[in-house]
Short mmCIF file of C-alpha atoms in Angstrom, two decimals:
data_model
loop_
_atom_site.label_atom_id
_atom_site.label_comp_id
_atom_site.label_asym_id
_atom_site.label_seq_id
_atom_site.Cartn_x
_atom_site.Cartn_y
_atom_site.Cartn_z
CA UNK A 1 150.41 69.25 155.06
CA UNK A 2 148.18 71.90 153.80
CA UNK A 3 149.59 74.87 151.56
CA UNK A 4 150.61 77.99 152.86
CA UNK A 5 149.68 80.66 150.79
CA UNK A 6 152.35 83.25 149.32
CA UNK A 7 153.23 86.19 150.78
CA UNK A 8 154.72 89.34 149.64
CA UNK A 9 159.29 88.59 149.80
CA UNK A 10 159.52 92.22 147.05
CA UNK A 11 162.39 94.28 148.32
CA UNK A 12 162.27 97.76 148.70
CA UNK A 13 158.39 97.99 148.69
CA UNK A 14 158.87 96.64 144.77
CA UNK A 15 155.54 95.16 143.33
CA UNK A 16 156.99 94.08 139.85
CA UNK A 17 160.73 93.92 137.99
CA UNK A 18 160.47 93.91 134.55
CA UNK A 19 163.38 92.88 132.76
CA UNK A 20 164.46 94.08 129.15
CA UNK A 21 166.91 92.15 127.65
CA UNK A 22 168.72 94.75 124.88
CA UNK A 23 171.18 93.65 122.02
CA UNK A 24 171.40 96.56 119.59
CA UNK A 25 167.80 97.61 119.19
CA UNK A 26 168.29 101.50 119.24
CA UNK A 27 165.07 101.95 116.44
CA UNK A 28 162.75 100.39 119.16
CA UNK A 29 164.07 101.01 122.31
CA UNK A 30 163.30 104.34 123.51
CA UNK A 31 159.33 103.47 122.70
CA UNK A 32 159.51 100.40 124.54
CA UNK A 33 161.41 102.15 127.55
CA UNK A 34 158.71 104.88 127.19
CA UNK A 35 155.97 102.71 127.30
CA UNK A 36 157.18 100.70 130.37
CA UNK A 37 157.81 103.74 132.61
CA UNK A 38 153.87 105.05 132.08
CA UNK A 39 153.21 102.23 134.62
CA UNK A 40 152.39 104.14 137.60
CA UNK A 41 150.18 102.44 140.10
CA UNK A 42 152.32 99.56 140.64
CA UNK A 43 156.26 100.02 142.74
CA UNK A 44 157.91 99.31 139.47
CA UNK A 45 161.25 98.22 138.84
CA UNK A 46 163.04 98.12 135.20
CA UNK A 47 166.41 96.38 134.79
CA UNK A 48 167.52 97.07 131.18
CA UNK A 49 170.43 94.41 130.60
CA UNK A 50 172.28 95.47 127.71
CA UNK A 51 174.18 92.15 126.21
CA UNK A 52 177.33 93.93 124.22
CA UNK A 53 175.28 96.34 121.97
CA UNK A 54 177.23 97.10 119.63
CA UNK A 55 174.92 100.49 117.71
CA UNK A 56 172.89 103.61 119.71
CA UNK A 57 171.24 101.10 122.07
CA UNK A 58 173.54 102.11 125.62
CA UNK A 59 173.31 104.86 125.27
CA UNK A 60 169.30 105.33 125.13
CA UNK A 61 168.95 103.04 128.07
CA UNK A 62 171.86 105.51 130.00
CA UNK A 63 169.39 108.35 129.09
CA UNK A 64 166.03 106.54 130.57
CA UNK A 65 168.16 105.78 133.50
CA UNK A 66 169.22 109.21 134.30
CA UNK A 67 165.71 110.75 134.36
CA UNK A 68 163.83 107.79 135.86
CA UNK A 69 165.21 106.61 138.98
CA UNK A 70 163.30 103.25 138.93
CA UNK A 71 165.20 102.36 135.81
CA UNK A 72 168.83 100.19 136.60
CA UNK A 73 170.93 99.57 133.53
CA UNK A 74 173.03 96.51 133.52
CA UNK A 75 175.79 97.08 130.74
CA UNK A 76 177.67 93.26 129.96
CA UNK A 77 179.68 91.30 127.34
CA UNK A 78 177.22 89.24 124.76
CA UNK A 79 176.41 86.39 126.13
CA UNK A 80 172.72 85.97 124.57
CA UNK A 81 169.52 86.12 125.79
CA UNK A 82 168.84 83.03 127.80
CA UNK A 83 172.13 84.41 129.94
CA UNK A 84 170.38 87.92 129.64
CA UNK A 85 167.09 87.10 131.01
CA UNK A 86 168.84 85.03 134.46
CA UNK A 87 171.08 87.86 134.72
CA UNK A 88 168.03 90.00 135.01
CA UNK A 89 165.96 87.57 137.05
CA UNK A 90 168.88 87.27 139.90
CA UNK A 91 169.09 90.93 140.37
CA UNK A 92 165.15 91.61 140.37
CA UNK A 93 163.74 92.85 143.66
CA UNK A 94 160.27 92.55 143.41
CA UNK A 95 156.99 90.68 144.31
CA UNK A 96 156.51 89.32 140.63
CA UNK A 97 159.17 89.30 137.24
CA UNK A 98 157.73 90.36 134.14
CA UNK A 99 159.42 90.88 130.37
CA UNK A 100 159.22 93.47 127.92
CA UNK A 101 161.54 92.37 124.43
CA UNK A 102 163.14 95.77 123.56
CA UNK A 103 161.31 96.05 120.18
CA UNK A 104 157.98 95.77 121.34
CA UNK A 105 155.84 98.69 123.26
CA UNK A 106 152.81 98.43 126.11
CA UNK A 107 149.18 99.77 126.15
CA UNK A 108 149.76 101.85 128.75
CA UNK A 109 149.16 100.51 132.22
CA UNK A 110 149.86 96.85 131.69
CA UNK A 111 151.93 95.81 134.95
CA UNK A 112 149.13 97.79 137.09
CA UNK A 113 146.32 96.09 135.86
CA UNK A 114 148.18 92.68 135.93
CA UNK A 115 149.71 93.41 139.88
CA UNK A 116 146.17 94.49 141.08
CA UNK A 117 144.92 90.93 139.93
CA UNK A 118 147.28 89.38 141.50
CA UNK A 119 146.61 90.91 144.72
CA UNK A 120 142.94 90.44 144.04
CA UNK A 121 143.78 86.70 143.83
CA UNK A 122 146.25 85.84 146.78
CA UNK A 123 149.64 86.30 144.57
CA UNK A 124 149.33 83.57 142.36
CA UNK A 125 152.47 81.78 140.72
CA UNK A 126 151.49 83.57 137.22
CA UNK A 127 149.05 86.22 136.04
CA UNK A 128 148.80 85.90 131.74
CA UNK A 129 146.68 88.60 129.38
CA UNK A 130 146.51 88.01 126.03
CA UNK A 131 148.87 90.50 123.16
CA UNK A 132 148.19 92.26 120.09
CA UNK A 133 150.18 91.37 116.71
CA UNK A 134 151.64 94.11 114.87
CA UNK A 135 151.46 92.93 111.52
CA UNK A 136 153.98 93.94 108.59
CA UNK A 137 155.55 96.32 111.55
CA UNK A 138 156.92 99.96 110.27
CA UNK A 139 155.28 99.41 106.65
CA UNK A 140 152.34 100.99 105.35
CA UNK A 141 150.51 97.77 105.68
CA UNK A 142 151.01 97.93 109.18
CA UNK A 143 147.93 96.49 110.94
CA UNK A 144 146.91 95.14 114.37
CA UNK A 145 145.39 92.44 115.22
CA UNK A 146 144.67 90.54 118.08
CA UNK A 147 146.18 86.60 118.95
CA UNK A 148 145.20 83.55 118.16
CA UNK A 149 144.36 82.99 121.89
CA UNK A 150 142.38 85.97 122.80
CA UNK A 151 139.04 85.11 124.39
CA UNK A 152 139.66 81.43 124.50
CA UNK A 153 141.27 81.00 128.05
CA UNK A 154 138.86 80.03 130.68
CA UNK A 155 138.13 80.56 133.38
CA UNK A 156 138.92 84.41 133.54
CA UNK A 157 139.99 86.58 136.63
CA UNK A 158 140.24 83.01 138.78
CA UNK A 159 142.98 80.63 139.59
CA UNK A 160 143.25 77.74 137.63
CA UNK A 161 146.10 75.35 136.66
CA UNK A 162 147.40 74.43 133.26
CA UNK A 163 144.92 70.83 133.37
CA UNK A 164 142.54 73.11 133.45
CA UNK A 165 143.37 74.67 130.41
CA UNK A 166 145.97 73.35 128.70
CA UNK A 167 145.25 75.54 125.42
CA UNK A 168 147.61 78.26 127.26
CA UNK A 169 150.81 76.73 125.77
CA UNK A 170 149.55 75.38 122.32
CA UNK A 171 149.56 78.79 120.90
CA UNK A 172 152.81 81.74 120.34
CA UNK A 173 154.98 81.23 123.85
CA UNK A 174 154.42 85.03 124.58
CA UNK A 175 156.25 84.64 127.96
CA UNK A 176 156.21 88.42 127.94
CA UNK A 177 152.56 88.75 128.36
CA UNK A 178 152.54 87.87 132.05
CA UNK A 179 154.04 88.45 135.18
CA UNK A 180 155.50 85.42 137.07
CA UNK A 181 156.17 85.40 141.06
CA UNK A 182 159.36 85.75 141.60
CA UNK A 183 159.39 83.33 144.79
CA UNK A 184 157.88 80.32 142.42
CA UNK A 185 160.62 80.96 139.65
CA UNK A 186 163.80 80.50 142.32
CA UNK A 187 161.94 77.65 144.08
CA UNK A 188 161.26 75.77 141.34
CA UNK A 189 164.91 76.47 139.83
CA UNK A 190 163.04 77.97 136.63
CA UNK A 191 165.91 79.18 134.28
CA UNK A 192 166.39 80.25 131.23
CA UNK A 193 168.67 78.07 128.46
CA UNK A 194 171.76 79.90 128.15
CA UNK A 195 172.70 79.31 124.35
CA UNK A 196 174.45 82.02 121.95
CA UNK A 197 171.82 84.55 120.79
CA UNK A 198 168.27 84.08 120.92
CA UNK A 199 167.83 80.43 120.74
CA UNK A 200 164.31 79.50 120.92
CA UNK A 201 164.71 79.70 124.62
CA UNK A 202 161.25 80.93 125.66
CA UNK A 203 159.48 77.63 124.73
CA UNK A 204 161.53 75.60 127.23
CA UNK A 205 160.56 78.30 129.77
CA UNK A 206 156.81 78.54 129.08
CA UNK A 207 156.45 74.84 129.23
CA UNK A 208 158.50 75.07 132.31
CA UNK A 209 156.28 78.00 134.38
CA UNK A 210 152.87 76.42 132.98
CA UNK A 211 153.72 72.94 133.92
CA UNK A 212 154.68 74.12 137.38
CA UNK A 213 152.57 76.88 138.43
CA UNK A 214 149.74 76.06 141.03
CA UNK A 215 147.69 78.96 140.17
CA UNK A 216 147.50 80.79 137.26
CA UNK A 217 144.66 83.80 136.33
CA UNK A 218 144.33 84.89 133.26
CA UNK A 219 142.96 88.54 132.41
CA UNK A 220 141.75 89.07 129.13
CA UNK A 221 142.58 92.24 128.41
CA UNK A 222 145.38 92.70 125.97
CA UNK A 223 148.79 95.08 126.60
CA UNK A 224 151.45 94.09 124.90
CA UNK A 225 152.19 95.25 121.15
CA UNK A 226 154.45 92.26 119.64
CA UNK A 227 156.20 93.03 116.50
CA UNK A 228 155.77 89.95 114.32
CA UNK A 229 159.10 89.96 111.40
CA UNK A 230 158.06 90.78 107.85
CA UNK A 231 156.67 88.35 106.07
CA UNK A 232 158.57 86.91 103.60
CA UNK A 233 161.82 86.84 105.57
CA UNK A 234 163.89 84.01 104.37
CA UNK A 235 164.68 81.10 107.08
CA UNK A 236 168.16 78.54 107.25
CA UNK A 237 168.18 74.81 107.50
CA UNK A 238 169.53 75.34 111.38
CA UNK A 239 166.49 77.15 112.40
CA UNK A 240 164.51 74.84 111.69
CA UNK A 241 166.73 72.41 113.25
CA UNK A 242 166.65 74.51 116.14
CA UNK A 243 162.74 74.44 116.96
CA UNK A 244 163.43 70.71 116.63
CA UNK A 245 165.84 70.77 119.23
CA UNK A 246 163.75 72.84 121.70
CA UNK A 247 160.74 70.78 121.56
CA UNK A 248 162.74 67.99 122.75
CA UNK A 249 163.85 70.23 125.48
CA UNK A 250 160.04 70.52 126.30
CA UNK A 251 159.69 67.45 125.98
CA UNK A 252 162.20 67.03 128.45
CA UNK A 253 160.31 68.93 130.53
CA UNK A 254 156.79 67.43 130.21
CA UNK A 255 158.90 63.98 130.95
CA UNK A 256 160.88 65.18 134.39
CA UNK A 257 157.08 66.56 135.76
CA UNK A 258 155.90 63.65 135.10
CA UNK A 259 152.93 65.10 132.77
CA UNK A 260 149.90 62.70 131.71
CA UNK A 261 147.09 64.58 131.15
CA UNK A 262 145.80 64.16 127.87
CA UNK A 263 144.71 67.71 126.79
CA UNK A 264 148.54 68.68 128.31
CA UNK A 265 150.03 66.51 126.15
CA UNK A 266 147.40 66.91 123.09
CA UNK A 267 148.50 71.04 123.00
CA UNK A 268 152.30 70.05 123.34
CA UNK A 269 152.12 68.04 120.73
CA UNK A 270 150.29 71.05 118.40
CA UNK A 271 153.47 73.00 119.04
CA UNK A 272 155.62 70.04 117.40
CA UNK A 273 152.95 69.68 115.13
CA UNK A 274 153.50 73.32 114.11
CA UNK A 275 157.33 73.00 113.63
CA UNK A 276 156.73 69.77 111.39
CA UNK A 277 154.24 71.69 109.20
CA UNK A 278 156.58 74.80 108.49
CA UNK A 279 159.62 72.29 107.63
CA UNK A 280 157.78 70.41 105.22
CA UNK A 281 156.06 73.84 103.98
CA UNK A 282 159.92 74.89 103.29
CA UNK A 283 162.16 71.87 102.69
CA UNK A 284 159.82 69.11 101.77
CA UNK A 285 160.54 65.48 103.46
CA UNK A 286 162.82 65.06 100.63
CA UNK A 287 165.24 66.47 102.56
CA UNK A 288 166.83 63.81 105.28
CA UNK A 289 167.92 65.99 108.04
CA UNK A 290 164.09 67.25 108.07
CA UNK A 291 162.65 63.95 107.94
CA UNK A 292 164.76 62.75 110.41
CA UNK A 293 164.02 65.42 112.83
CA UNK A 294 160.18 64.72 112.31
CA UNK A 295 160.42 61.39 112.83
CA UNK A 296 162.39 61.63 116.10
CA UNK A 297 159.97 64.00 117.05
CA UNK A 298 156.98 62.16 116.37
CA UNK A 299 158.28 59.19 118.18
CA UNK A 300 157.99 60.91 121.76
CA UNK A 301 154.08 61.22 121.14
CA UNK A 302 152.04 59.02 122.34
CA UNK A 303 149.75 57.88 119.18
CA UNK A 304 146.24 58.09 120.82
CA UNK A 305 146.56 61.07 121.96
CA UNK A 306 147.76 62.17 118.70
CA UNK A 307 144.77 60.57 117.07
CA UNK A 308 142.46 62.72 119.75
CA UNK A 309 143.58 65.73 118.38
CA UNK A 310 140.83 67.72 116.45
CA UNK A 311 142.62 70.34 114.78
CA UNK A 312 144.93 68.20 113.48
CA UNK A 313 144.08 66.93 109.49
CA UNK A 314 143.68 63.02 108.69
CA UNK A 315 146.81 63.64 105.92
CA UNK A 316 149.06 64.72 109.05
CA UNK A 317 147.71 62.01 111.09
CA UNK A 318 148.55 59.33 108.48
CA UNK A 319 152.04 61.25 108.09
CA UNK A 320 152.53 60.99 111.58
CA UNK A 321 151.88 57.22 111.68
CA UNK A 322 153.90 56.49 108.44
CA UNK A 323 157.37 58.67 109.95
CA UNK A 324 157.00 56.92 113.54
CA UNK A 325 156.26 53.87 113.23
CA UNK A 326 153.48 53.50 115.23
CA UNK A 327 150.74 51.39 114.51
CA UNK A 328 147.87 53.60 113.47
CA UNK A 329 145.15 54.76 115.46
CA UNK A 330 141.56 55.26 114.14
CA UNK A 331 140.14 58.44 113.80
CA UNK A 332 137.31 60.78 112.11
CA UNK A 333 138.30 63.22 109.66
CA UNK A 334 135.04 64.77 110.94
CA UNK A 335 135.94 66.62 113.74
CA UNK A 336 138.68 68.63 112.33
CA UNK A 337 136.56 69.83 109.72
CA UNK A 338 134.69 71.44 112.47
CA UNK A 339 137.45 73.05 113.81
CA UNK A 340 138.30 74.60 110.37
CA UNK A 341 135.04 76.12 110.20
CA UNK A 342 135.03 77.06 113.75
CA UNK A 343 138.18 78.50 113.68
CA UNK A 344 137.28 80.54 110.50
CA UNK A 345 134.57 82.17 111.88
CA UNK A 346 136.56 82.89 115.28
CA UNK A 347 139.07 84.46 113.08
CA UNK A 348 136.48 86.44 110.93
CA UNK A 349 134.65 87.53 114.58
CA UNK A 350 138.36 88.30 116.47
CA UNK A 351 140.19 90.12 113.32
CA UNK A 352 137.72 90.65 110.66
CA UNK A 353 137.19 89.07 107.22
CA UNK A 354 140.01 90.01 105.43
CA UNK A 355 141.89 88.03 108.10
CA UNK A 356 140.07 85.31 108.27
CA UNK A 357 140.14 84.58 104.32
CA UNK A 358 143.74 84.89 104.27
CA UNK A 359 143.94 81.82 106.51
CA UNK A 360 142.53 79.88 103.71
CA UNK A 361 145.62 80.48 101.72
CA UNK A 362 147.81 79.78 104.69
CA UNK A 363 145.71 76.91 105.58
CA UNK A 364 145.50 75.50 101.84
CA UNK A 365 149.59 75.95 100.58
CA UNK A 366 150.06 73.82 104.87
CA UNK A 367 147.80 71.22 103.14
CA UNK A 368 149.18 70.88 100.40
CA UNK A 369 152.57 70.60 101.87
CA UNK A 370 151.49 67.73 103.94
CA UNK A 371 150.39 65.77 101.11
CA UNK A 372 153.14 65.90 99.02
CA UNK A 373 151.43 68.27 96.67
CA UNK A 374 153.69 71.31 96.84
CA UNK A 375 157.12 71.97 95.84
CA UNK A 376 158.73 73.67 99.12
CA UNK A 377 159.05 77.80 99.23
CA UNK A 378 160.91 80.11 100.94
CA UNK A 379 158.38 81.60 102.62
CA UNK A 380 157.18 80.91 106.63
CA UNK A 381 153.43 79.72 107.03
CA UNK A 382 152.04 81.69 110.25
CA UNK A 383 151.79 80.19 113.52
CA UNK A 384 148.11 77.70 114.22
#
């Protein structure tokens, strides 16, 4: 049986839905809202769902809503974001879904650009562009700079599937920097956890879309203006428990598709790798629900693969080993001293020097966290 390719199923002549999920973020909102509506090559459709604000942030949407007719405010009880975001999904109307978090703004023109590629390329299941941080948002340190993935997905402006490049979902989950067809999301039964509040639940749902799309293009041009949190915000025990918990849920995933390919599962397992580095940057191992939720962790990867993995030091390897179980793998120290270098010079190239030598404080406190050498802080390391 040979594969029929998609075809437009937007009501109402809609190219794109983009759905803003709202719970009281009145300081942002009207920017973001702003932003959205200077779209204007694309049928666009907003769907502002508004989960029980409880400050300014109704009425702001009401306003957008009464001067832009392609703007539809959904006003519910709280219920979170994972019930948001399905809320918004069943009631979209067009050809694609996209997302646009209600304290974040566009570069103007983002769903045009990424529509027109998707037309240019037969309506594939996703169409991804890279994002810009906004670092130390609304301080005078304020800065932008761009991700961590930016110029490293290939091919460009062609279909390709996640075995083609699996770095797509080792990096930030950014679902909101694409647009996904909205036919592949209801056929595959893609769904967003429904958990109180935020929840972590994009990771499930990027492993989910990547896993399953057929064709993917990637444009790299970036659009959206993420607002990382200030630095220095403190963190709880259950968060960290929490990125625990949905990693198995990706895991979950990866298991039910039946996923084997190695560079698949080598960029999964940076993501845990990740969450493992920032709990033993805060709490230490000393701490047993920490080690415990390493360990677990550790034991769904596959220990080859986990010794193939360049960017990943010799001291977390051998930590990795030691909390599973698993009898260790050999491996070179050699290439992921490479990759340091390699990725310090991408960084100096991407976002400029004083960027890239504030990694090596990042990079040295992670280090010393995984050998033991640190005391644990209060403080987050950023995202590999």
């Amino acid at each position: 049986m040979t594969d029929v390719a998609p075809t437009r199923t937007a009501q109402d002549g809609i190219d794109v839905s983009v759905i803003v999920p709202c719970y009281n973020t009145e300081a942002f909102l009207d920017q973001a809202l702003s932003s959205l509506e200077a779209n204007d090559r694309c049928s666009l459709e907003v769907i502002v769902v508004n989960d029980g604000s409880t400050d300014g942030s109704l009425a702001i949407m009401r306003e957008h809503e009464a001067r832009n007719p392609r703007v539809r405010v959904i006003d519910k009880e709280n219920s979170g974001y994972g019930a948001n975001m399905n809320r918004g999904i069943s009631e979209a109307r067009g050809t694609y879904v996209g997302i646009l978090e209600p304290d974040d703004y566009l570069r103007p023109h983002m769903f045009d650009v990424m529509f027109e590629c998707a037309e240019r390329h037969g309506l594939p299941d996703m169409v991804k562009t890279p994002y810009i941080r906004v670092w130390m948002p609304t301080t005078p340190q304020e800065h932008l700079y761009m991700c961590s993935y930016y110029g490293r997905i290939k091919p460009e402006d062609e279909p390709f599937t996640l075995a083609d490049c699996p770095r797509l979902i080792q990096h930030h989950p950014s679902i909101w920097s694409a647009i996904y067809r909205r036919d592949f999301l209801t056929q595959n039964d893609i769904r967003f956890m429904e958990v109180p509040g935020a929840g972590w639940v994009d990771n499930p749902f990027l492993i989910q879309t990547c896993v399953l799309a057929k064709s993917i293009v990637y444009i790299n041009e970036p659009f959206y203006c993420y607002r990382e949190d200030l630095p220095g915000s403190s963190s709880v025990l259950r968060k960290a428990g929490l990125s625990f918990e949905r990693w198995n849920d990706m895991a979950d995933v990866i298991d039910r598709c039946g996923v084997t390919d190695e560079g698949i599962l080598r960029s999964f397992y940076v993501i845990g790798f990740r969450y493992a580095g920032a709990a033993i940057d805060e709490f230490g191992l000393e701490v047993p629900e920490v080690r415990e939720w390493i360990s677990q962790m550790f034991r769904r990867m596959d220990p080859k693969v986990v010794a193939s993995i360049v960017t990943l030091s010799g001291s977390f390897k051998r930590t990795y080993f030691r909390l599973s179980g698993y009898e260790p793998v050999p491996f070179s120290d050699l290439p992921y001293l490479r990759s340091l270098v390699g990725e310090f010079f991408y960084s100096w190239c991407t976002n400029g020097p004083a960027f890239a030598l504030s990694r090596l404080g990042i990079f040295a406190r992670r280090r010393a966290a995984e050998k033991g050498l640190v005391k644990p802080t209060s403080t987050h390391s950023a995202s590999i």
